[in-house]
Amino acid sequence: MAILARAGADALRAHLAGLPALPPHTRLRGPEIGLVMLRGRMGGDGAPFNLSEATATRCTVEMEGRMGHATVLGRDLAQAELAAAIDAALQSPALRGPLLDHVIEPLAEAQAEARDRTARRAEATRVQFFTMATMR
Amino acid sequence: MYVSVKGGETAIGHAHAWLAEARRGDPALPELTVAQIEEQLALAVDRVMAEGACADRGLAALALKQARGDSTEAAFLLRAYRTTLPRFGYTLPVDTGAMAIQRRISSTYKDLPGGQVLGPTFDYTHRLLDFALAAEGLDPPPPAEAEQGAQRMPQVTEILAQEGLMAPDAPSNAEPPDLTREPLAFPANRALRLQAMARGDEGFLLSLGYSTQRGYGNAHPFVGEIRMGEVSVEIEPPELGFAIDIGDMVVTECQMVNQFVGNAEAPPQFTRGYGLVVGQNERKAMAMALVDRALRAPELGEEATAPAQSPEFVLYHCDNVESTGFVEHLKLPHYVDFQSELEKIRAIRARWFAERTE
């Protein structure tokens, strides 16, 4: 779910293109756009507080008797519906393997690569400060 | 008090048509796209999204375009839009300790675990206008990349807390109040104050934070840590019964370390002020942390004398959508009110002149 939540509709469609079409699904709810209230913790580790709302999109589908559900940050209706359909399809023993190999794994790799690139850029800006004479 | 009036539809229609033309500017120039605003005016977008209290960069960029770059007007547009959407629920509290760090600095420890990582910052630039940016088509070189990515970075307050030098924020899962559901009421607990400031006006909080440094509130703060990067957001939908990750959100966090207190029960130790803002907004996070600490005066046994230490003063005035609403309502027709004022002052003046001619 974490991986599907970070992949736009275009990326999901591109990865699904290499597979036979998913079985048809019925929309049970949505896709609909709404809000989630983000929470933080005081001091980073204390009691929770409400920080800000954020847009989110959710969708629930039924595919061959299996329920698929997705909630993703943002307003990409197609992403939420595709993610819910993939969620349902992943519960089918026949579809699970190919979906993991052709959709989930490559997306996970691309996302890990993007995260790693950010981390490497951050690391390149790491400084070593040397203390000089006292300044006030 | 203002009164309702009728009429003026034609003039209003013409004014709005002119506004649309003024918004577009010189038609000989290409029109800005919302995506360009989102990508290239990123900090303006982040500010609108924080003050609009609706984290969605695309919507904030659209609001900025519609508002002709007026950030308060844009925040107002976002606040209005959010009222049209259903609320799905609350997220689990984000774990800023597990942030994918883009920037992390401390002014209290030179060599802290995880190191000082500058990230994409204006700090150490010379603040000289860069005329190369006025020429188009010059793509910047790609930023440098290290062999290995930055590692997990413990929070500075964790380091101080291990030594017992930092007053802990009691771990708790108490349900916090929500300003968007219940109107602001006093006394306001710290959770409510933090929510109000997270959506508060950056300029107002900056000035108040500054006032605490200049002596209105007696603050002696250190930046324990500032960090900015992506945190993952999780919700627990009732239909699933377990938490799912719904994506990443960039947030900026500031931990201010402040003068120690001590009383009969607690030994002298450092106390914290905390700032957390959606998007990249370091100035706002720092100002919020300063004011958060100032507002904790009563709980820490300090005398509250300065504006920044007054919850009513800070919370009733930090929201720029509310502030602008009340200031700008003065533009509405006050004809009846003013008519009575006119009659009153004419009467008083008549008496004043009469007394002098007697």
PDB file of N, CA and C in Angstrom, chain A residues 1-63:
ATOM      1  N   MET A   1       0.838  -1.206   0.000  1.00  0.00           N
ATOM      2  CA  MET A   1       0.000   0.000   0.000  1.00  0.00           C
ATOM      3  C   MET A   1       0.872   1.255   0.000  1.00  0.00           C
ATOM      4  N   ALA A   2       1.975   1.177   0.779  1.00  0.00           N
ATOM      5  CA  ALA A   2       2.888   2.319   0.847  1.00  0.00           C
ATOM      6  C   ALA A   2       3.463   2.617  -0.531  1.00  0.00           C
ATOM      7  N   ILE A   3       3.711   1.555  -1.284  1.00  0.00           N
ATOM      8  CA  ILE A   3       4.324   1.730  -2.608  1.00  0.00           C
ATOM      9  C   ILE A   3       3.295   2.293  -3.593  1.00  0.00           C
ATOM     10  N   LEU A   4       2.078   1.752  -3.561  1.00  0.00           N
ATOM     11  CA  LEU A   4       1.033   2.247  -4.461  1.00  0.00           C
ATOM     12  C   LEU A   4       0.685   3.701  -4.140  1.00  0.00           C
ATOM     13  N   ALA A   5       0.752   4.065  -2.843  1.00  0.00           N
ATOM     14  CA  ALA A   5       0.409   5.436  -2.436  1.00  0.00           C
ATOM     15  C   ALA A   5       1.402   6.447  -2.993  1.00  0.00           C
ATOM     16  N   ARG A   6       2.600   5.973  -3.326  1.00  0.00           N
ATOM     17  CA  ARG A   6       3.647   6.889  -3.806  1.00  0.00           C
ATOM     18  C   ARG A   6       3.816   6.832  -5.319  1.00  0.00           C
ATOM     19  N   ALA A   7       2.928   6.127  -6.010  1.00  0.00           N
ATOM     20  CA  ALA A   7       3.040   6.013  -7.464  1.00  0.00           C
ATOM     21  C   ALA A   7       1.813   6.658  -8.105  1.00  0.00           C
ATOM     22  N   GLY A   8       2.028   7.618  -8.990  1.00  0.00           N
ATOM     23  CA  GLY A   8       0.921   8.281  -9.666  1.00  0.00           C
ATOM     24  C   GLY A   8       0.206   7.331 -10.619  1.00  0.00           C
ATOM     25  N   ALA A   9      -0.964   7.770 -11.091  1.00  0.00           N
ATOM     26  CA  ALA A   9      -1.758   6.931 -11.988  1.00  0.00           C
ATOM     27  C   ALA A   9      -0.960   6.551 -13.240  1.00  0.00           C
ATOM     28  N   ASP A  10      -0.182   7.501 -13.757  1.00  0.00           N
ATOM     29  CA  ASP A  10       0.582   7.218 -14.984  1.00  0.00           C
ATOM     30  C   ASP A  10       1.588   6.094 -14.755  1.00  0.00           C
ATOM     31  N   ALA A  11       2.281   6.158 -13.607  1.00  0.00           N
ATOM     32  CA  ALA A  11       3.273   5.123 -13.297  1.00  0.00           C
ATOM     33  C   ALA A  11       2.581   3.778 -13.114  1.00  0.00           C
ATOM     34  N   LEU A  12       1.434   3.770 -12.461  1.00  0.00           N
ATOM     35  CA  LEU A  12       0.708   2.506 -12.252  1.00  0.00           C
ATOM     36  C   LEU A  12       0.277   1.925 -13.595  1.00  0.00           C
ATOM     37  N   ARG A  13      -0.280   2.771 -14.470  1.00  0.00           N
ATOM     38  CA  ARG A  13      -0.723   2.297 -15.786  1.00  0.00           C
ATOM     39  C   ARG A  13       0.459   1.758 -16.590  1.00  0.00           C
ATOM     40  N   ALA A  14       1.579   2.469 -16.526  1.00  0.00           N
ATOM     41  CA  ALA A  14       2.757   2.055 -17.305  1.00  0.00           C
ATOM     42  C   ALA A  14       3.218   0.665 -16.859  1.00  0.00           C
ATOM     43  N   HIS A  15       3.193   0.421 -15.545  1.00  0.00           N
ATOM     44  CA  HIS A  15       3.661  -0.888 -15.075  1.00  0.00           C
ATOM     45  C   HIS A  15       2.626  -1.984 -15.317  1.00  0.00           C
ATOM     46  N   LEU A  16       1.345  -1.620 -15.293  1.00  0.00           N
ATOM     47  CA  LEU A  16       0.302  -2.613 -15.555  1.00  0.00           C
ATOM     48  C   LEU A  16       0.271  -3.003 -17.033  1.00  0.00           C
ATOM     49  N   ALA A  17       0.796  -2.133 -17.906  1.00  0.00           N
ATOM     50  CA  ALA A  17       0.705  -2.347 -19.352  1.00  0.00           C
ATOM     51  C   ALA A  17       1.389  -3.644 -19.765  1.00  0.00           C
ATOM     52  N   GLY A  18       2.383  -4.084 -19.019  1.00  0.00           N
ATOM     53  CA  GLY A  18       3.106  -5.296 -19.381  1.00  0.00           C
ATOM     54  C   GLY A  18       2.375  -6.581 -18.985  1.00  0.00           C
ATOM     55  N   LEU A  19       1.222  -6.434 -18.333  1.00  0.00           N
ATOM     56  CA  LEU A  19       0.493  -7.614 -17.827  1.00  0.00           C
ATOM     57  C   LEU A  19      -0.845  -7.736 -18.554  1.00  0.00           C
ATOM     58  N   PRO A  20      -1.446  -8.955 -18.544  1.00  0.00           N
ATOM     59  CA  PRO A  20      -2.820  -9.060 -19.063  1.00  0.00           C
ATOM     60  C   PRO A  20      -3.719  -8.132 -18.252  1.00  0.00           C
ATOM     61  N   ALA A  21      -4.768  -7.618 -18.867  1.00  0.00           N
ATOM     62  CA  ALA A  21      -5.641  -6.668 -18.174  1.00  0.00           C
ATOM     63  C   ALA A  21      -6.182  -7.288 -16.890  1.00  0.00           C
ATOM     64  N   LEU A  22      -6.310  -6.470 -15.840  1.00  0.00           N
ATOM     65  CA  LEU A  22      -6.868  -6.952 -14.577  1.00  0.00           C
ATOM     66  C   LEU A  22      -8.343  -7.307 -14.804  1.00  0.00           C
ATOM     67  N   PRO A  23      -8.881  -8.260 -14.032  1.00  0.00           N
ATOM     68  CA  PRO A  23     -10.327  -8.547 -14.145  1.00  0.00           C
ATOM     69  C   PRO A  23     -11.117  -7.277 -13.842  1.00  0.00           C
ATOM     70  N   PRO A  24     -12.327  -7.158 -14.398  1.00  0.00           N
ATOM     71  CA  PRO A  24     -13.109  -5.944 -14.154  1.00  0.00           C
ATOM     72  C   PRO A  24     -13.464  -5.807 -12.666  1.00  0.00           C
ATOM     73  N   HIS A  25     -13.609  -4.568 -12.225  1.00  0.00           N
ATOM     74  CA  HIS A  25     -13.991  -4.352 -10.826  1.00  0.00           C
ATOM     75  C   HIS A  25     -15.217  -3.448 -10.762  1.00  0.00           C
ATOM     76  N   THR A  26     -15.892  -3.485  -9.632  1.00  0.00           N
ATOM     77  CA  THR A  26     -17.037  -2.608  -9.380  1.00  0.00           C
ATOM     78  C   THR A  26     -16.637  -1.626  -8.300  1.00  0.00           C
ATOM     79  N   ARG A  27     -16.990  -0.359  -8.501  1.00  0.00           N
ATOM     80  CA  ARG A  27     -16.709   0.644  -7.466  1.00  0.00           C
ATOM     81  C   ARG A  27     -17.735   0.498  -6.340  1.00  0.00           C
ATOM     82  N   LEU A  28     -17.255   0.317  -5.142  1.00  0.00           N
ATOM     83  CA  LEU A  28     -18.180   0.268  -3.996  1.00  0.00           C
ATOM     84  C   LEU A  28     -18.246   1.644  -3.325  1.00  0.00           C
ATOM     85  N   ARG A  29     -17.131   2.352  -3.327  1.00  0.00           N
ATOM     86  CA  ARG A  29     -17.113   3.704  -2.760  1.00  0.00           C
ATOM     87  C   ARG A  29     -16.053   4.506  -3.512  1.00  0.00           C
ATOM     88  N   GLY A  30     -16.440   5.681  -3.912  1.00  0.00           N
ATOM     89  CA  GLY A  30     -15.465   6.556  -4.550  1.00  0.00           C
ATOM     90  C   GLY A  30     -15.135   6.131  -5.968  1.00  0.00           C
ATOM     91  N   PRO A  31     -14.012   6.560  -6.533  1.00  0.00           N
ATOM     92  CA  PRO A  31     -12.982   7.342  -5.846  1.00  0.00           C
ATOM     93  C   PRO A  31     -13.492   8.736  -5.468  1.00  0.00           C
ATOM     94  N   GLU A  32     -13.158   9.156  -4.246  1.00  0.00           N
ATOM     95  CA  GLU A  32     -13.611  10.460  -3.762  1.00  0.00           C
ATOM     96  C   GLU A  32     -12.474  11.192  -3.056  1.00  0.00           C
ATOM     97  N   ILE A  33     -12.519  12.528  -3.226  1.00  0.00           N
ATOM     98  CA  ILE A  33     -11.490  13.376  -2.607  1.00  0.00           C
ATOM     99  C   ILE A  33     -12.017  13.901  -1.283  1.00  0.00           C
ATOM    100  N   GLY A  34     -11.164  13.895  -0.282  1.00  0.00           N
ATOM    101  CA  GLY A  34     -11.541  14.428   1.027  1.00  0.00           C
ATOM    102  C   GLY A  34     -10.300  14.918   1.753  1.00  0.00           C
ATOM    103  N   LEU A  35     -10.441  15.044   3.056  1.00  0.00           N
ATOM    104  CA  LEU A  35      -9.336  15.570   3.860  1.00  0.00           C
ATOM    105  C   LEU A  35      -8.971  14.592   4.963  1.00  0.00           C
ATOM    106  N   VAL A  36      -7.695  14.532   5.272  1.00  0.00           N
ATOM    107  CA  VAL A  36      -7.271  13.893   6.515  1.00  0.00           C
ATOM    108  C   VAL A  36      -6.622  14.981   7.358  1.00  0.00           C
ATOM    109  N   MET A  37      -6.768  14.894   8.661  1.00  0.00           N
ATOM    110  CA  MET A  37      -6.093  15.847   9.540  1.00  0.00           C
ATOM    111  C   MET A  37      -4.765  15.234   9.958  1.00  0.00           C
ATOM    112  N   LEU A  38      -3.684  15.881   9.520  1.00  0.00           N
ATOM    113  CA  LEU A  38      -2.344  15.408   9.885  1.00  0.00           C
ATOM    114  C   LEU A  38      -2.091  15.711  11.350  1.00  0.00           C
ATOM    115  N   ARG A  39      -1.433  14.794  12.021  1.00  0.00           N
ATOM    116  CA  ARG A  39      -1.062  15.037  13.411  1.00  0.00           C
ATOM    117  C   ARG A  39       0.436  14.975  13.609  1.00  0.00           C
ATOM    118  N   GLY A  40       0.901  15.781  14.545  1.00  0.00           N
ATOM    119  CA  GLY A  40       2.287  15.706  14.969  1.00  0.00           C
ATOM    120  C   GLY A  40       2.309  15.409  16.454  1.00  0.00           C
ATOM    121  N   ARG A  41       3.504  15.396  17.017  1.00  0.00           N
ATOM    122  CA  ARG A  41       3.632  15.244  18.473  1.00  0.00           C
ATOM    123  C   ARG A  41       4.413  16.425  19.030  1.00  0.00           C
ATOM    124  N   MET A  42       3.983  16.941  20.166  1.00  0.00           N
ATOM    125  CA  MET A  42       4.692  18.053  20.817  1.00  0.00           C
ATOM    126  C   MET A  42       6.134  17.644  21.079  1.00  0.00           C
ATOM    127  N   GLY A  43       7.048  18.480  20.639  1.00  0.00           N
ATOM    128  CA  GLY A  43       8.456  18.165  20.851  1.00  0.00           C
ATOM    129  C   GLY A  43       8.914  16.966  20.031  1.00  0.00           C
ATOM    130  N   GLY A  44       8.071  16.494  19.118  1.00  0.00           N
ATOM    131  CA  GLY A  44       8.438  15.357  18.283  1.00  0.00           C
ATOM    132  C   GLY A  44       8.118  14.021  18.932  1.00  0.00           C
ATOM    133  N   ASP A  45       7.981  13.992  20.273  1.00  0.00           N
ATOM    134  CA  ASP A  45       7.767  12.705  20.939  1.00  0.00           C
ATOM    135  C   ASP A  45       6.742  12.785  22.073  1.00  0.00           C
ATOM    136  N   GLY A  46       6.053  13.918  22.211  1.00  0.00           N
ATOM    137  CA  GLY A  46       5.085  14.064  23.299  1.00  0.00           C
ATOM    138  C   GLY A  46       3.666  13.738  22.861  1.00  0.00           C
ATOM    139  N   ALA A  47       2.720  14.439  23.437  1.00  0.00           N
ATOM    140  CA  ALA A  47       1.309  14.185  23.138  1.00  0.00           C
ATOM    141  C   ALA A  47       0.973  14.689  21.737  1.00  0.00           C
ATOM    142  N   PRO A  48      -0.009  14.042  21.072  1.00  0.00           N
ATOM    143  CA  PRO A  48      -0.352  14.464  19.713  1.00  0.00           C
ATOM    144  C   PRO A  48      -1.066  15.817  19.654  1.00  0.00           C
ATOM    145  N   PHE A  49      -0.891  16.511  18.533  1.00  0.00           N
ATOM    146  CA  PHE A  49      -1.687  17.712  18.252  1.00  0.00           C
ATOM    147  C   PHE A  49      -2.028  17.716  16.766  1.00  0.00           C
ATOM    148  N   ASN A  50      -3.064  18.464  16.411  1.00  0.00           N
ATOM    149  CA  ASN A  50      -3.494  18.547  15.020  1.00  0.00           C
ATOM    150  C   ASN A  50      -2.664  19.600  14.303  1.00  0.00           C
ATOM    151  N   LEU A  51      -2.063  19.202  13.192  1.00  0.00           N
ATOM    152  CA  LEU A  51      -1.102  20.069  12.503  1.00  0.00           C
ATOM    153  C   LEU A  51      -1.746  20.817  11.343  1.00  0.00           C
ATOM    154  N   SER A  52      -2.366  20.105  10.441  1.00  0.00           N
ATOM    155  CA  SER A  52      -2.953  20.711   9.243  1.00  0.00           C
ATOM    156  C   SER A  52      -3.742  19.632   8.533  1.00  0.00           C
ATOM    157  N   GLU A  53      -4.779  20.059   7.829  1.00  0.00           N
ATOM    158  CA  GLU A  53      -5.446  19.076   6.991  1.00  0.00           C
ATOM    159  C   GLU A  53      -4.629  18.876   5.720  1.00  0.00           C
ATOM    160  N   ALA A  54      -4.859  17.756   5.056  1.00  0.00           N
ATOM    161  CA  ALA A  54      -4.218  17.480   3.769  1.00  0.00           C
ATOM    162  C   ALA A  54      -5.263  16.789   2.899  1.00  0.00           C
ATOM    163  N   THR A  55      -5.182  16.996   1.587  1.00  0.00           N
ATOM    164  CA  THR A  55      -6.132  16.314   0.714  1.00  0.00           C
ATOM    165  C   THR A  55      -5.738  14.843   0.597  1.00  0.00           C
ATOM    166  N   ALA A  56      -6.737  14.011   0.454  1.00  0.00           N
ATOM    167  CA  ALA A  56      -6.517  12.579   0.270  1.00  0.00           C
ATOM    168  C   ALA A  56      -7.645  12.056  -0.620  1.00  0.00           C
ATOM    169  N   THR A  57      -7.383  10.935  -1.280  1.00  0.00           N
ATOM    170  CA  THR A  57      -8.389  10.332  -2.156  1.00  0.00           C
ATOM    171  C   THR A  57      -8.531   8.868  -1.768  1.00  0.00           C
ATOM    172  N   ARG A  58      -9.771   8.413  -1.673  1.00  0.00           N
ATOM    173  CA  ARG A  58      -9.958   7.011  -1.289  1.00  0.00           C
ATOM    174  C   ARG A  58     -10.896   6.327  -2.264  1.00  0.00           C
ATOM    175  N   CYS A  59     -10.747   5.020  -2.314  1.00  0.00           N
ATOM    176  CA  CYS A  59     -11.571   4.229  -3.225  1.00  0.00           C
ATOM    177  C   CYS A  59     -11.658   2.808  -2.694  1.00  0.00           C
ATOM    178  N   THR A  60     -12.842   2.216  -2.786  1.00  0.00           N
ATOM    179  CA  THR A  60     -13.010   0.807  -2.436  1.00  0.00           C
ATOM    180  C   THR A  60     -13.675   0.123  -3.626  1.00  0.00           C
ATOM    181  N   VAL A  61     -13.093  -0.985  -4.040  1.00  0.00           N
ATOM    182  CA  VAL A  61     -13.640  -1.708  -5.189  1.00  0.00           C
ATOM    183  C   VAL A  61     -13.852  -3.177  -4.826  1.00  0.00           C
ATOM    184  N   GLU A  62     -14.643  -3.844  -5.644  1.00  0.00           N
ATOM    185  CA  GLU A  62     -14.846  -5.274  -5.496  1.00  0.00           C
ATOM    186  C   GLU A  62     -14.436  -5.912  -6.817  1.00  0.00           C
ATOM    187  N   MET A  63     -13.584  -6.946  -6.721  1.00  0.00           N
ATOM    188  CA  MET A  63     -13.109  -7.630  -7.929  1.00  0.00           C
ATOM    189  C   MET A  63     -13.188  -9.123  -7.673  1.00  0.00           C
TER     190      MET A  63
END
